[in-house]
XYZ file of C-alpha atoms in Angstrom:
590
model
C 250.473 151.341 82.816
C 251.051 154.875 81.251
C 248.379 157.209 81.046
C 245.801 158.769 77.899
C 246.727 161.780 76.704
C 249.262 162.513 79.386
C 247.070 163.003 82.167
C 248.221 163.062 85.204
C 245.469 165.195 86.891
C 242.638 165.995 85.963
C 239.762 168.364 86.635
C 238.628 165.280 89.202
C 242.034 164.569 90.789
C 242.756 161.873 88.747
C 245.100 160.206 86.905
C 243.833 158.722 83.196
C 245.874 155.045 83.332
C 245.756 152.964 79.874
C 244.037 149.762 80.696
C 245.397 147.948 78.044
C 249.800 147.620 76.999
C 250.685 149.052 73.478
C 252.972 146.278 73.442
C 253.355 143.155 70.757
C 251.771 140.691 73.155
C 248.528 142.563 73.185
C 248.248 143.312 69.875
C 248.694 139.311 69.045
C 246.253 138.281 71.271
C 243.718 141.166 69.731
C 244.581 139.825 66.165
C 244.136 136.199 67.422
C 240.853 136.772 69.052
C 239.371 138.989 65.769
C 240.654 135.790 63.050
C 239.097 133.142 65.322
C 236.136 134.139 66.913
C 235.214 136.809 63.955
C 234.437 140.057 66.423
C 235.760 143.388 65.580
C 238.742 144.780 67.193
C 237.443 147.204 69.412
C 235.403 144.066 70.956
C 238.627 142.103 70.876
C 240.648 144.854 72.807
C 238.456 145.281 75.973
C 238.659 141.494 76.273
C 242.070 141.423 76.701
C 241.962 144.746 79.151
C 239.480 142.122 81.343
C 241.821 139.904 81.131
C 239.010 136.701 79.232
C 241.265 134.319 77.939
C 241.379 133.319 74.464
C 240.252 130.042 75.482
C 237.290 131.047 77.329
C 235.719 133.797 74.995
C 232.922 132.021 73.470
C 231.894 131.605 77.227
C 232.391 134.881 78.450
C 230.178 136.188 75.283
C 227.106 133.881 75.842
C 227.569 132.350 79.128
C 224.838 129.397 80.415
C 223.741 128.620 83.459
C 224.234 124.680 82.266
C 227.896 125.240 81.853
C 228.646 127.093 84.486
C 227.241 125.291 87.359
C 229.340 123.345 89.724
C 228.134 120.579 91.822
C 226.117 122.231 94.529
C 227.243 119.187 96.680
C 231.243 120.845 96.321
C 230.331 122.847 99.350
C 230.522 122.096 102.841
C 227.560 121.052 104.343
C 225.598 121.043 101.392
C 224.314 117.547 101.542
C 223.488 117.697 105.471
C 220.969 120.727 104.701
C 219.459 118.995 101.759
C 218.975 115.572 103.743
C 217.238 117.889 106.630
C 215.245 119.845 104.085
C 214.116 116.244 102.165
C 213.030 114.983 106.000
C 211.471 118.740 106.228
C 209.321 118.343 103.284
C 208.509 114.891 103.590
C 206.700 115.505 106.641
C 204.968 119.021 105.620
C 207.088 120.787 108.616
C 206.577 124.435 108.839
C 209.741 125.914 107.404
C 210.829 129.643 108.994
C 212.866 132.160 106.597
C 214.600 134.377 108.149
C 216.511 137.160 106.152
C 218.875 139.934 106.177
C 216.832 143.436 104.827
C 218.626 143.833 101.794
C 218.153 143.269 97.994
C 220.770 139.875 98.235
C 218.473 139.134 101.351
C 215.277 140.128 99.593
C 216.116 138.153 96.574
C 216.864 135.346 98.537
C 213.917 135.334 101.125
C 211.509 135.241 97.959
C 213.616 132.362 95.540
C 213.325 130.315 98.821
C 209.895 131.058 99.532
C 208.978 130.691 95.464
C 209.806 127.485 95.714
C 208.332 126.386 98.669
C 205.212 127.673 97.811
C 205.534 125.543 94.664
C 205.943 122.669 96.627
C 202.480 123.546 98.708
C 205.107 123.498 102.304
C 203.353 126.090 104.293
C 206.790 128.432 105.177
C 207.002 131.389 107.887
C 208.873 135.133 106.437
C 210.800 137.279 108.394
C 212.882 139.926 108.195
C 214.335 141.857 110.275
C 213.699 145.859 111.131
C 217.596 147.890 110.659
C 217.075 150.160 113.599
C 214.694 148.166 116.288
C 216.622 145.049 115.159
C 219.830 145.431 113.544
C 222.011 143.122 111.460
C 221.732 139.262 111.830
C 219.331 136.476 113.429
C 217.911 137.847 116.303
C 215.843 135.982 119.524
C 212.942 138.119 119.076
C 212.856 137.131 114.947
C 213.558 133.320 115.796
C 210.496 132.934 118.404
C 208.506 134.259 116.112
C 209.030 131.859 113.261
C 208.926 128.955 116.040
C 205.510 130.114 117.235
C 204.359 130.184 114.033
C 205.070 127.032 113.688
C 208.140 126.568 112.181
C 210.353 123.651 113.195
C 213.118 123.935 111.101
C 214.395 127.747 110.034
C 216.791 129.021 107.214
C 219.546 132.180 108.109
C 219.764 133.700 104.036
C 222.584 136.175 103.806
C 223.300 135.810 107.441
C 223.999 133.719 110.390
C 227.564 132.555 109.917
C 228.901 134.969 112.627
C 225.930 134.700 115.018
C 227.428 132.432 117.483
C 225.287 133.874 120.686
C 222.082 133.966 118.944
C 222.258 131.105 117.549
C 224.101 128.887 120.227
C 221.829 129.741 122.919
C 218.525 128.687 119.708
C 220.523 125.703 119.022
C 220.932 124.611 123.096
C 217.047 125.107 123.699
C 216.274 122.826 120.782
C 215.899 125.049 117.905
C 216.947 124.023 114.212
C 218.645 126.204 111.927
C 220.717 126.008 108.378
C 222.789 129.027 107.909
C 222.972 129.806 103.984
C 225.540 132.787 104.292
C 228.332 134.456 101.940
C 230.033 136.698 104.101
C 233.353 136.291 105.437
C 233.439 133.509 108.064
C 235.789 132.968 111.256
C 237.585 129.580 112.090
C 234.514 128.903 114.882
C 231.237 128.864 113.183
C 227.881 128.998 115.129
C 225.459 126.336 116.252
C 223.401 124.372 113.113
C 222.103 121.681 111.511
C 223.891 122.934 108.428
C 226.416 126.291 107.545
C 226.578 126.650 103.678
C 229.000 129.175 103.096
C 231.184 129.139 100.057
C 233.386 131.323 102.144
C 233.850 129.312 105.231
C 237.648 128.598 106.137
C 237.238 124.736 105.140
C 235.355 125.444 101.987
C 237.658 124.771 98.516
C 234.517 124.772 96.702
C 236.040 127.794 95.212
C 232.474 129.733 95.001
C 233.623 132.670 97.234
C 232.366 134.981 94.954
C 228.557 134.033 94.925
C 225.890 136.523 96.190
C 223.589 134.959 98.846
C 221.159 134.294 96.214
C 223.077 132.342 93.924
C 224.363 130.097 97.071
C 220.235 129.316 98.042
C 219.673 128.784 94.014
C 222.598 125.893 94.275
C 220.879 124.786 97.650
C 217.657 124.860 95.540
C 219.505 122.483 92.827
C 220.694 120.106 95.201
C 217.376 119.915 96.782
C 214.877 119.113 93.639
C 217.787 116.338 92.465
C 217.173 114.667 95.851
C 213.702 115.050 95.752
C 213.669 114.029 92.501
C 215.394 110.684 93.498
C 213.054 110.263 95.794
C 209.957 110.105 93.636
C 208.468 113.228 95.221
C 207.722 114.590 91.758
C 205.985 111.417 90.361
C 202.454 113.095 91.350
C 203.673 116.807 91.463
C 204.598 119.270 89.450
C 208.312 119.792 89.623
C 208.943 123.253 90.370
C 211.095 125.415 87.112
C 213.928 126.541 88.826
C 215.160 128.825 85.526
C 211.623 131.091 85.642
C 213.070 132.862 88.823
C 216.936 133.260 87.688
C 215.492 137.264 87.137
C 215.607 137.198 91.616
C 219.285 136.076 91.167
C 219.976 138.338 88.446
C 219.108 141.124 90.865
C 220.559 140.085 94.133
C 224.021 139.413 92.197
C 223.792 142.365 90.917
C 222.792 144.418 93.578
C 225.487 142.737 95.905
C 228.030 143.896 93.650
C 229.948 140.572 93.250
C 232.337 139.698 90.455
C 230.182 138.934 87.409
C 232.725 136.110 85.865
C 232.166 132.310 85.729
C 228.881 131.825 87.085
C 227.686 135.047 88.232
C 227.589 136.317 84.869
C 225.603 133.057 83.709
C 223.195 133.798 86.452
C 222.803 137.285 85.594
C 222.664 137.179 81.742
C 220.149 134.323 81.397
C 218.227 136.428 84.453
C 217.736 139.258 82.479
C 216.314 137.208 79.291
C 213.819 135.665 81.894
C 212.929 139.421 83.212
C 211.807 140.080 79.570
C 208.577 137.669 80.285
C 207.880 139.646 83.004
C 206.441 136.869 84.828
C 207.612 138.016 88.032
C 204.686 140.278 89.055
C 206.537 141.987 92.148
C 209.446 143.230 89.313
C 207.140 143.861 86.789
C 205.377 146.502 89.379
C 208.496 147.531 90.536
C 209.621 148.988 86.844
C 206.106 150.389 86.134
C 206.479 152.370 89.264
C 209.729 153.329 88.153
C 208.630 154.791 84.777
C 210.894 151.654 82.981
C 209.590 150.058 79.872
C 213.016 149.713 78.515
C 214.533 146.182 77.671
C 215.949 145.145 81.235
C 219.887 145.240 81.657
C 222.227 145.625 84.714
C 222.371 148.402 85.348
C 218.456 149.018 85.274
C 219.004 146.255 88.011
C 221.448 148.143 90.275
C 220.415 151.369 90.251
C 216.566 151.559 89.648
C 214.763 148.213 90.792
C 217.444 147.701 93.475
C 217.023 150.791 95.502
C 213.347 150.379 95.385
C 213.626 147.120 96.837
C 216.439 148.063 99.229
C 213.707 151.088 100.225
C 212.209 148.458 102.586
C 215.214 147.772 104.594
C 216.656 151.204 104.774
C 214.002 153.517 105.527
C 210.457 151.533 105.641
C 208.842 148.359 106.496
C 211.704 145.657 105.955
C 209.643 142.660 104.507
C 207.692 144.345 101.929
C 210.762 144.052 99.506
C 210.276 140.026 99.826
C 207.025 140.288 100.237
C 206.934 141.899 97.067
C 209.185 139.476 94.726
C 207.037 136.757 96.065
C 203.350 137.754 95.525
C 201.506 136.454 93.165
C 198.405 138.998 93.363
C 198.698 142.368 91.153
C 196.576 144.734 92.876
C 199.043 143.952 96.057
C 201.849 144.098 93.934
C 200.932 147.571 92.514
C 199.896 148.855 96.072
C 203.449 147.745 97.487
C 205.536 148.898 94.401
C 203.729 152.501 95.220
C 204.458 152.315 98.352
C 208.402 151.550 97.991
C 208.806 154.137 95.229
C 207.544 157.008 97.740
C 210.011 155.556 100.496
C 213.107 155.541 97.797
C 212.121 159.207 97.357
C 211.876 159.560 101.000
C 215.655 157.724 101.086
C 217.389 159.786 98.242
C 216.493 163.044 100.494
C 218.124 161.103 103.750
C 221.113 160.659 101.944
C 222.167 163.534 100.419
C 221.494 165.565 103.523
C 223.728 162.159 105.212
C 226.311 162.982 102.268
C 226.760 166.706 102.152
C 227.478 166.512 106.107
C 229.769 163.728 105.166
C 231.331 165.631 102.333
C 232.273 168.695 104.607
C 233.645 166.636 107.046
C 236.147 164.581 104.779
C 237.223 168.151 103.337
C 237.916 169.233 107.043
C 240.492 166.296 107.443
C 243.450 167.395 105.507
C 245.263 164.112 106.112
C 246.110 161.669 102.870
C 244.633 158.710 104.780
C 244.184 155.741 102.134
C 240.965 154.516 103.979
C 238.530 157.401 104.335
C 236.437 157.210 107.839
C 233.786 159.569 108.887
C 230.895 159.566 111.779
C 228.812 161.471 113.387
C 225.772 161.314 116.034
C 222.612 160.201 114.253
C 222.437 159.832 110.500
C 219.806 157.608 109.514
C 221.618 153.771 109.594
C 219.736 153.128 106.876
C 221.743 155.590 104.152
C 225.138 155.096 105.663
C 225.937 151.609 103.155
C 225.078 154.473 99.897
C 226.493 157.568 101.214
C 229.858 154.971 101.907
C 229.213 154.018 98.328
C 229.268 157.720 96.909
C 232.644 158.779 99.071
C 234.315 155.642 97.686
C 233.065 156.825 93.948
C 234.471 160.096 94.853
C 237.601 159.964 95.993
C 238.455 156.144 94.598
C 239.038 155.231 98.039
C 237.484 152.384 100.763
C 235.343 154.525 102.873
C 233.634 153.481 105.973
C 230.459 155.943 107.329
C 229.631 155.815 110.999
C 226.173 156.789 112.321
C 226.703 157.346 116.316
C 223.829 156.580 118.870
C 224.370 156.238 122.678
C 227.696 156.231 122.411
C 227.645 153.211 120.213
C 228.562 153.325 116.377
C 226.511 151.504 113.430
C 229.330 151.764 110.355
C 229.109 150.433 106.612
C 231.864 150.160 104.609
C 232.358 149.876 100.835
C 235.719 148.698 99.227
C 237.722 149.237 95.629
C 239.106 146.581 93.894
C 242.258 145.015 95.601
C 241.512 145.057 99.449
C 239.486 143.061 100.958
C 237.617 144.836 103.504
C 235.581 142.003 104.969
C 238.624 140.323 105.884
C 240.120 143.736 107.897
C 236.858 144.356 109.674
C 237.111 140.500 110.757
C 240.172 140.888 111.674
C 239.314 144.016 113.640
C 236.947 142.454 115.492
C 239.044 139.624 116.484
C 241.665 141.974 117.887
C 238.610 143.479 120.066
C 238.114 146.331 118.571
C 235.011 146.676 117.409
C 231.986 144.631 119.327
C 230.955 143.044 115.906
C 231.428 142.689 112.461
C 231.481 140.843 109.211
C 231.090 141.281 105.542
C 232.935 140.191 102.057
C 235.748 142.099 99.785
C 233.929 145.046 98.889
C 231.558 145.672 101.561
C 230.938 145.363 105.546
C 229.211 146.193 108.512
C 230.185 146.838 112.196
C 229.322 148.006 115.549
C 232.300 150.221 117.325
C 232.213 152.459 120.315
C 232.392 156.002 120.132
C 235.636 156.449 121.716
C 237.163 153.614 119.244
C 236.675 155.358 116.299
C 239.479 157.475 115.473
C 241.896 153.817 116.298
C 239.351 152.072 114.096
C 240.892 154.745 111.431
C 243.989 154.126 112.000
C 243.592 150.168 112.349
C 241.980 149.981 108.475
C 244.818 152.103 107.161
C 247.170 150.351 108.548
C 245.752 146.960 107.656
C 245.470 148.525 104.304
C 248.961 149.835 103.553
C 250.408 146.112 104.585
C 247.976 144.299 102.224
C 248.434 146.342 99.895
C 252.218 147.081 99.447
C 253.440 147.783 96.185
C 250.525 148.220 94.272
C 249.828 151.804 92.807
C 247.486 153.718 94.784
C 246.863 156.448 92.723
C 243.388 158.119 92.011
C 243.437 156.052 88.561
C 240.894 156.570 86.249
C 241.036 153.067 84.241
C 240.177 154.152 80.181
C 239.762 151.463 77.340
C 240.764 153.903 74.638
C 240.257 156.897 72.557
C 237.186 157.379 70.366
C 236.082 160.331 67.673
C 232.948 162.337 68.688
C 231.246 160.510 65.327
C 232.212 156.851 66.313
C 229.706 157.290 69.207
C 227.081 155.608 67.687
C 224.692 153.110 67.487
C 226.826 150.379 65.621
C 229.532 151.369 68.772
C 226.881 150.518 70.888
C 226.047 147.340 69.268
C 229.626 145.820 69.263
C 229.902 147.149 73.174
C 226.532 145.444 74.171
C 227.925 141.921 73.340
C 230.278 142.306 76.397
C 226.949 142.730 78.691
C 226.124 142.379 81.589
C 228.599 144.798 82.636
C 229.050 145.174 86.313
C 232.265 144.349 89.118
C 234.714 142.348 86.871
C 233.426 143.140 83.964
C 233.107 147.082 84.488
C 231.459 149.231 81.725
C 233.736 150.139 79.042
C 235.271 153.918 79.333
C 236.584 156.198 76.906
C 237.803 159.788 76.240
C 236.408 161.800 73.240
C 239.340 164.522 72.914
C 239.867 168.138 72.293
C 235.677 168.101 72.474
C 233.947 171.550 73.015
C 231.194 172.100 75.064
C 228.223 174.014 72.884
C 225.442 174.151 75.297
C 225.290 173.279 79.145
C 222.355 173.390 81.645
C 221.749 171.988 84.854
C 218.953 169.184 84.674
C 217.060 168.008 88.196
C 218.693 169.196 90.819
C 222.264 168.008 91.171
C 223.455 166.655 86.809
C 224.474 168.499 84.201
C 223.348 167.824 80.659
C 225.931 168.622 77.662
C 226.155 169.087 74.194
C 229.579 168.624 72.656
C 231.243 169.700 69.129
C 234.557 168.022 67.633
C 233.821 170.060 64.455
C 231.475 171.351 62.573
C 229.465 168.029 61.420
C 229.986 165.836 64.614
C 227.923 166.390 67.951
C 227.843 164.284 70.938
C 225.391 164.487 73.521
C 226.348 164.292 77.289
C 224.832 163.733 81.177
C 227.032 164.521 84.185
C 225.214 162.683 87.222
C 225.668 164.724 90.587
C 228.194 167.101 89.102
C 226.151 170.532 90.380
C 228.597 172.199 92.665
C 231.590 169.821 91.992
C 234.817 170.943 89.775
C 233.942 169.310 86.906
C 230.404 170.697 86.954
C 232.187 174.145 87.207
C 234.186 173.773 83.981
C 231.176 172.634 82.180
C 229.039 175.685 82.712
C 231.518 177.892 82.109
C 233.970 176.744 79.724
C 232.147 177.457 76.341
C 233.942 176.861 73.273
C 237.008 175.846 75.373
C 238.204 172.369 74.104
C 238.227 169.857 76.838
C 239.059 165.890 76.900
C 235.840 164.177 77.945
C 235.966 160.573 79.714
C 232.658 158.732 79.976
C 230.519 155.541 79.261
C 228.750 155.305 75.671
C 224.881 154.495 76.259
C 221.656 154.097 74.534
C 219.285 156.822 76.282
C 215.624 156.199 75.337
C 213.676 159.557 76.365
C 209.608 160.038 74.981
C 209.914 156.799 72.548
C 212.972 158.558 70.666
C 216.457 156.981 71.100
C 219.726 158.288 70.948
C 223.553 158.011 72.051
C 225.126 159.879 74.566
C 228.213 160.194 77.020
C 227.649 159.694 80.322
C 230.539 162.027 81.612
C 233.456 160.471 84.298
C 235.760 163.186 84.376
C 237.153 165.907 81.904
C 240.631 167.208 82.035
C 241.662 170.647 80.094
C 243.560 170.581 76.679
């Protein structure tokens, strides 16, 4: 692809690539798409840069959970968990949950849990503590649900790579189904049941599914054999559509590919958010100062991190606990209490990141997978502060918090590797003591002394798997826009592409030769802008966590001094008055 405006480098280190060819082909598929489906072209040109075939447009636009969804049966062991679950029911067994600690797991342990209550079959939560605990089904976690009862107990968004935990349950009698998404290994672990579109001997080609949309399919399959059954003839048959806003947000949150049926799960999740029957969510955005109309990226980055609060730096069930309730004043108490422990999180990780920060800076190397640890950061920032490196510097980055000699790391991927798969295989090969995950994130256990070979193992697994493909720092733009065409009507034609999110990213585009009128530093860490084209059109313009960086540099200082501006258009809603404004990517100098 060649690049907009000629930029090679810019003020971020990075190179502006065209998303879309200037070539005939594109330009008849943009022409075909405007005459049959009636959309403007701007609309017509970011489907073809995501690739939505012509065919499949009216789908991609106003995707249904009714079209989408497969037969739940399609994947492996689907119908051996339902039949136990049916015998479960039938005889009012206690059922255990047992969940990982976050959102995907949070999401999960209360759709599950939802329903059962709906049903009136008296079920057992748990969820496990990060630091006391760690990652995974646990003894400890499992005697408790079987003391309490439970005779039959559910893994959600974890399990399939327990094999001692849960051999040594299964051999003493214990029953589990593992409902898992992470990357599995040819040996699976001891159960009644492993659902995991991503097992080895799965074609049910439903890799991509968050945790959460894998228990709603188990939830499917479950009322259509109850529902054979008779069980419904004197009960109420529980709605499974009023809680698609829980899968909405796990999907989200889990940062799989919204296409096919994530993006069904997700859109019609966010029109079910706007009843706000969910009291748990409905606290969550009070507490979070949101009254806007929900979208995903209200889901990602303000209800997620409160729920994720739980897991990383507080209690780790209140975040299920929470998305189950059905009483207010707990709901409001709870919500309270997670917004003061996301505070508490946001000042563990940036402490977490600027020591990370200076220590990638001290490694002059050009490594292509970006590795840092140190003795005790908080595990429970690590995943973000992973997260912010990779947004950074456009590169996988794994962050290592060191304790007794033995590392806790979290990884986040880009587009193109598959970094579950490497820290599988790394753990195969023995070197790490454990690991698992899916293509854009993980999570392992390594030894101190292992982690400088761990380095050089992901780099090198990365430069094979990824041979010939550009590795650039590529900033991926739509197109070029005036300063005036950022509007509302722009917004409007953008907003039928929602819900925007990994395979469907947020469109991007550079504003040129724009000059900055006013600039001031806003919180602690973003910069807000005003920009001029001429004399009669003004954009307006936020910089998130740009204070001290190089682009924050040339926008305090560089009045009057055209620059080209790269960013997101969005609707910002501030004291009941709405406007439009950039939300500022990167700048590069005229």
């Amino acid at each position: 692809m060649g690049t907009v405006l000629g930029i090679e480098s810019s003020v971020g280190g990075r190179r502006w690539s065209q998303k879309l060819k200037n070539d005939n082909e594109s330009e008849r598929l943009i022409y075909a798409i405007v005459q049959r489906y009636g959309l403007t072209e701007i609309v017509a040109r970011l489907l073809i840069a995501r690739k939505v075939p012509i065919d499949d447009v009216e789908r991609f636009l106003n995707p249904k959970v009714r079209e989408e969804m497969p037969d739940p049966l399609s994947l492996v062991d689907m119908n051996v968990a339902v039949d136990r679950l049916v015998k479960a029911i039938k005889e009012h067994e206690v059922i255990g949950i047992f969940a990982d600690y976050d959102v995907d797991g949070a999401t999960s342990s209360a759709l599950l849990k939802n329903y059962l209550d709906a049903l009136q079959i008296q079920n057992e939560l748990y969820i496990p503590d990060r630091i006391k605990d760690g990652y995974g089904p646990n003894k400890k976690g499992l005697e408790n649900l079987k003391n309490k009862g439970a005779s039959l107990i559910l893994t959600l968004d974890c399990g399939v790579l327990a094999f001692d935990v849960l051999d040594e349950f299964y051999g003493e009698g214990g029953e589990i189904i593992v409902v898992d998404h992470h990357m599995a290994e040819p040996k699976l672990p001891k159960a009644v049941a492993v659902i995991n579109p991503n097992r080895l001997d799965d074609d049910s080609n439903l890799g991509n599914l968050a945790a959460v949309g894998v228990v709603f399919l188990l939830l499917v399959a479950l009322t259509r054999a109850l529902r054979e059954i008779e069980w419904f003839t004197a009960k109420e048959e529980p709605e499974l559509l009023q809680w698609l806003d829980l899968v909405a947000i796990g999907t989200v949150c889990d940062v799989v590919e919204l296409r096919g049926l994530n993006r069904a799960f997700v859109a019609q999740g966010l029109k079910v958010m706007t009843f706000q029957k969910n009291i748990g969510v409905k606290a969550l955005r009070r507490a979070a100062g949101v009254d806007k109309k929900p979208d995903a990226y209200q889901l990602g980055f303000t209800i997620g991190p409160r729920i994720n609060a739980a897991g990383r730096v507080g209690k780790a069930e209140l975040g299920a606990r929470l998305l189950s309730c059905d009483d207010e004043i707990y709901a409001m108490e709870v919500s309270g209490l997670l917004e003061n422990q996301n505070n508490k999180r946001q000042q563990i990780e940036r402490m977490v990141l600027d020591q990370a920060l200076s220590l990638v800076k001290q490694d002059d190397s050009a490594d292509d997978v970006i590795v840092v640890a140190a003795d005790n950061w908080h595990p429970g920032v690590i995943g973000i502060v992973a997260a912010r490196l990779r947004e950074k510097f456009n590169k996988p980055t794994c962050v290592v918090s060191i304790q007794n000699d033995v590392g806790k790391g979290s990884g986040r991927s880009v587009s193109g590797w598959d970094l579950g798969s490497a820290v599988i295989g790394a753990v195969q090969s023995g070197l790490l003591i454990g690991g698992g995950g899916h293509k854009m994130a993980a999570g392992f256990s390594v030894e101190r002394d292992r982690v400088t070979e761990l380095k050089q193992y992901l780099n090198e697994h990365f430069i094979r798997s990824t041979e010939g493909v550009d590795n650039a720092l590529n900033l991926p733009i739509d197109g070029l826009i005036t300063a005036s065409a950022a509007n509302g009507e722009l917004l409007k034609q953008l907003e039928k592409l929602e819900p925007f999110g990994a395979g469907n990213p947020e469109p991007r585009f550079v504003i040129p030769s724009l000059k900055v009128k006013y600039a001031s530093v806003v919180g602690d860490q973003h910069i807000r802008c005003r920009f001029e084209e001429n004399s009669s059109s003004q954009v307006n313009g936020i910089c998130f966590r740009s204070v001290g960086t190089k682009i924050g540099e040339v926008l305090l200082n560089k009045n009057g001094t055209p620059l080209h501006v790269a960013g997101k258009i969005r609707r910002n809603t501030w004291q009941g008055r709405t406007s439009v404004q950039l939300v500022i990517d990167d700048i590069a100098l005229v």
